């Protein structure tokens, strides 16, 4: 990969600064095309509300989305029924030109743990599509069931997003946790693929905006967003493959990478349903959501504060990278000191379950291929940061918790297993359970296993399931058990793929580790 065009990145950084300081001009706009081409979405349910999102973009692949260079007034409505006969909340909002005419409204004043419907209206055109979201239940209140889906890694080029159509039809979902890789930043691949990215690799704000617009125009993704609230995170491809803190993987100076990161994270905020507290530069991405007395959800950020990966360097070959054994140090971190402290304190609660919702593989895992005698340890997941991982494991043990479930992604596989108390005894007593969800499309249709991984479980006694198909995982959480269903697609290289449940696991809150049912 070539290094960044520094002049373009400097221009992008200046554009961000100018947009942030521009005076607000508010004016009505006449639309000759549908401005709601990217759909609607909701996110981060609280007991009294949630955030609702849209972006006005009648021509989403143009530099300005087909919008004028001024802010546009918008109205929103929330109702207790899909026909909007009983509107319970409504008000004005602004589609800000500086934020690509996106709209984020933080709704409050709603009743807990019930569904609501929402829509947006602008003058001179039809209303937006209708979305629905369900409020949470106040911390400590009695809740007997929670249903969550977990998913991510949606490479537009390598497959269709049909899994999202199935998510949209899942009954009684409370929320979806999206672990990251909502877009992929790379240029179109030379080899044949089901679909193609528009434009070159993304570096500037305009390029990231267009890439999000291409993804969000997908009808199956829009259907899922309209059907259920998303709890959004991000991983690496929202910016650049395998980035870590202030470092990219190509050896560019941190100040140069910072310009690309600022553009990418602004585009992320512009296109996902998160609160102002998650706006880059003004808040933090990690946060906590409570679902009554049943579950506390800790949403982590394992990219922004992590130390640079060991072994990875520009130009290193796959064989040399696999052979490299990281030599960790106590000061290296996956989350940063502030987030580590925040998580440790948040684990002190009375909820029946603690769900650590994060991005990358946590459990010890040996990725060697069949017939190999040398272990292969991941450098871009928690295996490359074993002392940081051990601090979290020690914190769980110190509090005597047996109810910790860790959700993750990034590998483009389904992995279900136990986190051992002692990383040197992976088959020993478990301290937590991990469910790693496969990709929506990344990696293509796949099959039962990657080539050369039919014997992988022999080297990983803590792992109960390894599967290389696309799909998502569905969790039904009750006070006495955590039920996980592994749902996979029969194919994603063409539309119309079917979904099937290939495995179910249960976890007891009094005993760590998954059991197959």
XYZ file of C-alpha atoms in Angstrom:
517
model
C 0.000 0.000 0.000
C 1.315 3.456 -0.857
C 1.728 6.062 1.807
C -0.806 8.872 2.158
C -0.795 11.880 -0.159
C 0.228 14.323 2.557
C -1.058 17.400 0.723
C -4.547 15.926 0.373
C -4.598 14.955 4.035
C -3.521 18.425 5.116
C -6.321 19.859 2.975
C -8.755 17.435 4.589
C -7.637 18.514 8.047
C -8.077 22.181 7.149
C -11.540 21.426 5.787
C -12.497 19.789 9.076
C -11.326 22.837 11.016
C -13.183 25.241 8.721
C -16.392 23.231 8.890
C -16.225 23.147 12.664
C -15.992 26.945 12.879
C -18.448 27.925 10.124
C -21.438 30.087 11.128
C -24.805 28.346 10.940
C -27.081 29.301 8.036
C -30.553 27.787 8.246
C -32.845 27.765 5.204
C -35.610 25.731 3.636
C -34.628 23.561 0.680
C -36.700 22.441 -2.279
C -36.220 18.753 -3.010
C -36.743 17.276 -6.451
C -35.469 13.862 -5.309
C -35.993 11.770 -2.192
C -33.621 13.108 0.501
C -33.922 9.937 2.611
C -31.913 7.659 0.292
C -29.808 6.379 3.219
C -32.751 5.400 5.403
C -33.214 5.925 9.126
C -31.689 4.349 12.215
C -31.897 4.337 15.994
C -29.392 3.491 18.678
C -28.299 3.301 22.317
C -31.617 2.587 24.065
C -32.043 4.123 27.512
C -35.065 3.639 29.782
C -36.567 6.956 28.647
C -35.514 7.032 25.000
C -32.901 6.472 22.318
C -31.115 8.359 19.570
C -32.655 8.567 16.082
C -30.654 9.265 12.931
C -30.982 10.133 9.292
C -28.929 11.946 6.675
C -30.392 14.094 3.919
C -28.683 13.005 0.700
C -30.791 13.085 -2.500
C -27.602 12.424 -4.523
C -25.445 10.478 -2.055
C -22.481 9.824 -4.371
C -21.890 13.496 -5.159
C -19.445 15.529 -3.029
C -22.229 17.363 -1.186
C -24.830 14.591 -1.290
C -26.960 16.789 -3.530
C -27.510 19.242 -0.685
C -26.953 23.027 -0.500
C -24.120 24.499 1.623
C -26.386 25.516 4.496
C -28.185 23.837 7.385
C -31.694 22.542 6.734
C -34.586 22.397 9.225
C -36.047 18.965 9.943
C -38.902 17.747 12.108
C -39.154 14.411 13.867
C -41.995 12.455 15.404
C -42.153 9.500 17.807
C -45.378 7.516 18.173
C -46.734 4.577 20.126
C -48.045 2.961 16.934
C -46.679 2.481 13.399
C -49.523 4.545 11.901
C -48.601 7.596 14.025
C -52.110 7.964 15.377
C -50.691 8.571 18.867
C -47.645 10.826 18.591
C -46.021 11.164 22.004
C -42.931 13.239 21.192
C -42.074 15.585 18.322
C -39.856 18.545 17.659
C -37.431 20.394 15.409
C -33.902 19.373 14.467
C -31.211 20.623 12.145
C -29.483 18.761 9.335
C -26.077 20.384 9.670
C -24.103 21.057 6.501
C -20.887 20.649 8.518
C -21.978 17.099 9.350
C -23.033 16.099 5.818
C -26.633 17.080 6.667
C -26.895 14.231 9.152
C -29.375 14.413 12.030
C -28.932 12.960 15.511
C -31.849 13.466 17.892
C -31.626 12.166 21.466
C -35.192 11.297 22.388
C -36.240 11.309 26.042
C -39.479 11.322 28.009
C -40.585 7.881 26.839
C -41.827 4.937 28.875
C -39.383 2.114 29.639
C -39.178 -1.243 27.859
C -41.708 -0.768 25.096
C -41.559 -0.232 21.322
C -41.898 3.142 19.633
C -41.986 4.256 16.010
C -40.238 7.316 14.600
C -39.875 9.272 11.366
C -38.416 12.495 9.978
C -40.096 15.196 7.897
C -38.715 17.987 5.740
C -40.677 20.550 3.775
C -41.652 19.759 0.217
C -41.196 15.983 0.200
C -42.650 12.803 1.624
C -41.838 11.657 5.144
C -38.866 9.405 5.759
C -39.224 5.644 6.119
C -40.562 4.638 9.521
C -38.199 3.096 12.037
C -38.858 1.349 15.326
C -36.882 1.053 18.544
C -37.489 -0.322 22.009
C -36.544 1.522 25.183
C -34.502 -0.198 27.887
C -35.443 -0.707 31.523
C -33.969 1.323 34.361
C -31.007 -0.176 36.191
C -32.218 -2.318 39.071
C -35.757 -2.774 37.746
C -36.931 -6.335 37.292
C -36.488 -7.727 33.751
C -37.054 -11.354 32.815
C -35.786 -11.440 29.195
C -33.446 -9.608 26.840
C -32.842 -10.419 23.173
C -29.725 -9.127 21.424
C -28.111 -9.808 18.066
C -24.355 -9.415 17.573
C -22.724 -8.841 14.187
C -20.217 -6.831 12.137
C -17.561 -7.015 9.382
C -19.595 -6.108 6.299
C -17.254 -5.882 3.315
C -19.412 -4.595 0.452
C -17.242 -6.225 -2.215
C -17.102 -9.777 -0.905
C -20.795 -10.473 -0.450
C -24.357 -9.274 -0.168
C -25.848 -8.079 3.122
C -28.730 -10.560 3.058
C -28.067 -11.518 6.688
C -29.422 -8.090 7.608
C -32.751 -8.935 5.990
C -32.968 -11.889 8.361
C -32.005 -9.704 11.337
C -34.853 -7.348 10.401
C -37.278 -10.267 10.711
C -36.010 -11.556 14.066
C -38.885 -11.275 16.572
C -38.715 -9.238 19.786
C -35.179 -7.933 19.429
C -34.231 -5.344 22.033
C -31.074 -4.211 20.242
C -28.201 -5.159 17.931
C -24.573 -4.852 19.004
C -22.427 -3.970 15.980
C -18.830 -4.729 16.909
C -17.315 -2.780 14.005
C -15.982 -2.813 10.452
C -19.150 -1.120 9.218
C -17.299 -0.063 6.060
C -14.064 -1.188 4.418
C -11.652 1.504 3.366
C -9.787 -0.157 0.529
C -9.930 0.509 -3.214
C -11.810 -1.880 -5.536
C -10.093 -5.259 -5.754
C -8.671 -6.422 -9.049
C -10.041 -9.947 -8.660
C -13.703 -10.762 -9.414
C -16.134 -10.041 -6.588
C -19.924 -9.860 -6.208
C -19.880 -6.061 -5.888
C -17.350 -3.257 -6.238
C -16.429 -0.270 -4.130
C -16.898 3.103 -5.745
C -13.793 5.271 -5.759
C -10.245 4.779 -4.546
C -9.071 3.913 -1.045
C -10.530 6.350 1.455
C -8.313 9.047 2.962
C -10.318 12.291 2.928
C -13.621 13.222 4.533
C -15.375 13.302 1.172
C -14.090 9.828 0.291
C -15.236 8.358 3.606
C -18.652 10.011 3.230
C -19.138 8.495 -0.198
C -18.065 5.070 1.035
C -20.605 5.201 3.888
C -23.253 6.343 1.421
C -22.550 3.336 -0.795
C -22.908 0.950 2.132
C -25.950 2.628 3.662
C -27.829 2.565 0.367
C -28.015 -1.225 0.707
C -31.702 -2.117 1.238
C -31.040 -5.014 3.631
C -28.862 -2.873 5.883
C -31.529 -0.164 5.833
C -34.200 -2.721 6.764
C -32.256 -3.895 9.816
C -31.609 -0.351 11.001
C -35.299 0.500 10.629
C -36.341 -2.620 12.557
C -34.223 -2.377 15.723
C -31.888 -0.063 17.614
C -28.155 -0.575 17.018
C -25.480 -0.195 19.682
C -22.572 0.900 17.517
C -18.873 0.392 17.968
C -15.991 0.591 15.501
C -12.927 -1.495 14.766
C -10.148 -0.932 12.233
C -11.627 -0.737 8.731
C -13.652 2.347 9.553
C -10.249 4.055 9.293
C -7.439 1.745 8.142
C -6.703 -1.959 8.499
C -5.057 -2.861 11.831
C -4.555 0.676 13.111
C -3.709 1.050 16.790
C -3.934 4.284 18.746
C -1.888 6.906 16.938
C -0.264 4.401 14.574
C -1.296 3.077 11.183
C 0.182 -0.080 9.675
C 2.065 1.695 6.861
C 4.680 3.567 8.850
C 3.296 7.060 8.383
C 4.011 9.700 10.998
C 1.346 9.938 13.724
C 0.513 13.542 12.797
C -0.227 12.481 9.226
C -2.310 9.501 10.331
C -4.189 11.790 12.733
C -5.589 13.727 9.760
C -6.915 10.570 8.159
C -8.319 9.366 11.477
C -10.106 12.675 12.091
C -11.774 12.534 8.682
C -12.755 8.886 9.139
C -14.190 9.324 12.613
C -16.203 12.384 11.615
C -17.714 10.334 8.764
C -18.425 7.495 11.214
C -20.324 9.847 13.512
C -22.218 11.335 10.570
C -23.537 7.930 9.518
C -24.341 5.982 12.691
C -26.971 6.400 15.445
C -24.825 7.391 18.417
C -25.187 10.157 20.979
C -23.271 13.427 21.213
C -21.243 11.829 23.996
C -19.696 9.568 21.336
C -18.894 12.384 18.894
C -15.167 12.185 18.084
C -13.162 14.951 19.685
C -15.942 15.762 22.131
C -16.442 12.498 24.001
C -15.475 8.840 24.150
C -16.803 5.813 22.301
C -16.831 3.494 25.324
C -20.011 3.581 27.357
C -22.366 1.528 29.483
C -26.001 0.503 28.998
C -28.175 -1.154 31.628
C -31.128 -3.445 31.030
C -32.869 -3.467 34.383
C -31.414 -5.885 36.907
C -30.780 -8.437 34.157
C -27.710 -7.205 32.293
C -25.131 -4.458 32.254
C -23.510 -3.905 28.851
C -19.996 -2.439 28.765
C -19.220 -1.235 25.215
C -15.446 -0.960 24.777
C -13.123 0.893 22.420
C -10.120 -1.354 21.783
C -8.573 0.781 19.013
C -8.251 4.404 20.074
C -6.003 3.944 23.124
C -4.113 0.749 22.417
C -0.364 0.453 22.128
C 1.056 -0.293 18.702
C 1.074 -3.937 17.673
C 4.265 -5.879 18.179
C 5.768 -7.665 15.161
C 3.685 -5.810 12.577
C 5.708 -3.445 10.422
C 5.466 -2.174 6.828
C 6.423 -4.815 4.303
C 6.518 -7.813 6.655
C 5.453 -11.033 4.993
C 2.779 -13.373 6.302
C 5.248 -16.125 7.211
C 7.492 -13.765 9.166
C 4.508 -12.216 10.948
C 3.158 -15.621 11.960
C 6.571 -16.724 13.230
C 7.076 -13.603 15.333
C 6.336 -14.054 19.046
C 5.354 -10.757 20.736
C 7.339 -9.862 23.862
C 4.822 -7.958 25.945
C 5.491 -5.298 28.583
C 3.357 -4.175 31.543
C 2.876 -0.671 30.168
C 1.345 -1.909 26.927
C -2.416 -1.574 26.829
C -5.446 -2.501 24.786
C -7.850 0.025 26.318
C -5.769 2.755 27.949
C -5.578 3.380 31.685
C -8.745 5.481 31.949
C -10.907 2.901 30.169
C -9.387 0.041 32.178
C -10.341 1.825 35.413
C -13.802 2.665 34.078
C -14.463 -0.971 33.160
C -13.145 -2.334 36.443
C -15.408 -0.022 38.428
C -18.381 -0.782 36.220
C -18.081 -4.499 36.876
C -19.077 -3.775 40.478
C -22.849 -4.066 40.092
C -25.801 -6.215 41.042
C -26.894 -7.159 37.526
C -27.414 -10.829 36.797
C -25.065 -10.627 33.784
C -22.089 -8.515 32.722
C -21.758 -8.311 28.932
C -18.410 -6.930 27.745
C -19.185 -5.906 24.155
C -15.962 -5.300 22.248
C -14.206 -5.794 18.944
C -11.536 -8.506 18.772
C -10.757 -12.021 20.011
C -10.142 -12.079 23.759
C -9.509 -15.711 24.723
C -6.105 -17.396 24.266
C -6.132 -18.923 20.795
C -3.590 -20.829 18.714
C -4.203 -20.174 15.007
C -1.717 -22.689 13.609
C -2.770 -24.667 10.538
C -3.158 -28.444 10.431
C 0.169 -30.240 10.605
C 2.095 -27.265 11.969
C 4.048 -27.648 15.206
C 4.632 -23.956 15.907
C 1.845 -21.977 17.623
C 0.574 -18.875 15.823
C -0.506 -16.065 18.118
C -2.612 -13.148 16.899
C -0.949 -9.757 17.129
C -3.979 -7.581 16.375
C -6.222 -9.009 19.112
C -5.897 -9.520 22.880
C -3.401 -12.357 22.298
C -0.925 -9.668 21.281
C -1.585 -7.815 24.542
C -1.546 -10.633 27.131
C -0.686 -8.481 30.154
C -3.514 -6.066 29.408
C -5.822 -9.066 29.075
C -4.579 -10.496 32.353
C -5.378 -7.260 34.184
C -9.009 -7.594 33.104
C -9.087 -11.304 33.982
C -7.618 -10.522 37.403
C -10.257 -7.860 37.948
C -13.039 -10.316 37.162
C -11.492 -12.842 39.562
C -10.973 -10.235 42.281
C -14.693 -9.471 42.259
C -15.579 -13.172 42.253
C -17.671 -12.822 39.102
C -18.952 -15.877 37.250
C -21.458 -13.985 35.084
C -19.174 -12.330 32.536
C -19.910 -12.871 28.842
C -17.561 -11.310 26.290
C -18.790 -10.492 22.789
C -16.326 -9.948 19.951
C -15.731 -10.183 16.207
C -13.116 -9.325 13.557
C -12.017 -12.903 12.673
C -14.764 -13.509 10.076
C -15.541 -16.764 11.862
C -17.775 -17.996 14.641
C -15.722 -18.884 17.714
C -17.347 -20.003 20.970
C -15.285 -20.855 24.012
C -14.057 -20.158 27.519
C -11.626 -17.559 28.800
C -9.309 -19.451 31.183
C -8.338 -18.015 34.549
C -4.755 -18.979 33.733
C -3.619 -18.268 30.171
C -0.945 -20.955 30.512
C -3.642 -23.546 31.216
C -6.172 -22.881 28.461
C -8.119 -26.041 29.214
C -8.335 -25.199 32.899
C -11.015 -23.398 34.926
C -12.883 -20.638 33.075
C -13.225 -17.042 34.257
C -15.601 -15.899 31.484
C -17.402 -17.019 28.338
C -16.655 -15.604 24.889
C -18.916 -15.516 21.850
C -17.143 -14.247 18.745
C -19.586 -13.555 15.919
C -18.740 -14.118 12.287
C -18.966 -11.512 9.539
C -22.010 -10.306 7.639
C -20.165 -10.676 4.316
C -16.386 -10.347 4.791
C -14.585 -13.429 3.548
C -17.318 -14.487 1.143
C -19.662 -17.442 1.493
C -17.104 -19.685 3.202
C -17.808 -23.126 4.600
C -17.493 -25.205 7.739
C -13.785 -24.371 8.131
C -11.006 -22.486 6.429
C -8.624 -24.684 4.499
C -6.162 -26.295 6.889
C -8.253 -25.694 10.016
C -10.089 -28.980 10.404
C -7.899 -29.874 13.424
C -7.678 -26.413 14.996
C -9.711 -27.365 18.061
C -7.065 -29.950 18.965
C -4.780 -27.031 19.831
C -7.501 -25.030 21.579
C -9.164 -27.074 24.335
C -11.049 -23.969 25.533
C -12.894 -23.624 22.185
C -16.229 -25.374 21.645
C -17.028 -24.181 18.106
C -15.113 -22.879 15.096
C -17.096 -22.109 11.934
C -16.322 -20.180 8.740
C -19.725 -19.107 7.429
C -21.344 -15.679 7.351
C -24.215 -14.562 9.576
C -24.734 -13.344 13.140
C -25.322 -14.546 16.685
C -28.557 -14.191 18.615
C -28.669 -14.006 22.408
C -31.735 -14.651 24.565
C -30.848 -13.657 28.108
C -32.862 -14.598 31.179
C -31.917 -14.541 34.877
C -30.974 -18.231 34.830
C -29.278 -18.657 31.470
C -27.652 -16.975 28.496
C -28.768 -18.751 25.310
C -26.632 -18.136 22.215
C -27.767 -19.211 18.745
C -25.167 -19.291 15.968
C -26.941 -18.330 12.744
C -25.220 -18.774 9.381
C -25.971 -18.037 5.738
C -25.864 -20.709 3.042
C -24.246 -18.166 0.679
C -23.597 -14.430 0.292
C -22.088 -14.234 -3.193
C -25.541 -13.584 -4.668
C -28.797 -12.251 -3.210
C -31.396 -14.462 -1.564
C -29.270 -16.438 0.887
C -31.037 -18.490 3.552
C -30.298 -18.473 7.276
C -30.010 -21.504 9.566
C -29.084 -22.125 13.193
C -26.096 -24.476 13.312
C -25.454 -24.507 17.062
C -26.858 -23.394 20.408
C -24.975 -22.802 23.639
C -26.082 -21.927 27.150
C -24.210 -20.247 29.981
C -25.108 -20.437 33.666
C -24.526 -17.150 35.523
C -23.097 -19.121 38.438
C -20.548 -21.014 36.349
C -18.396 -19.576 33.560
C -18.108 -21.361 30.232
C -20.500 -22.313 27.408
C -22.299 -25.639 27.205
C -23.635 -26.934 23.904
C -27.333 -27.827 23.847
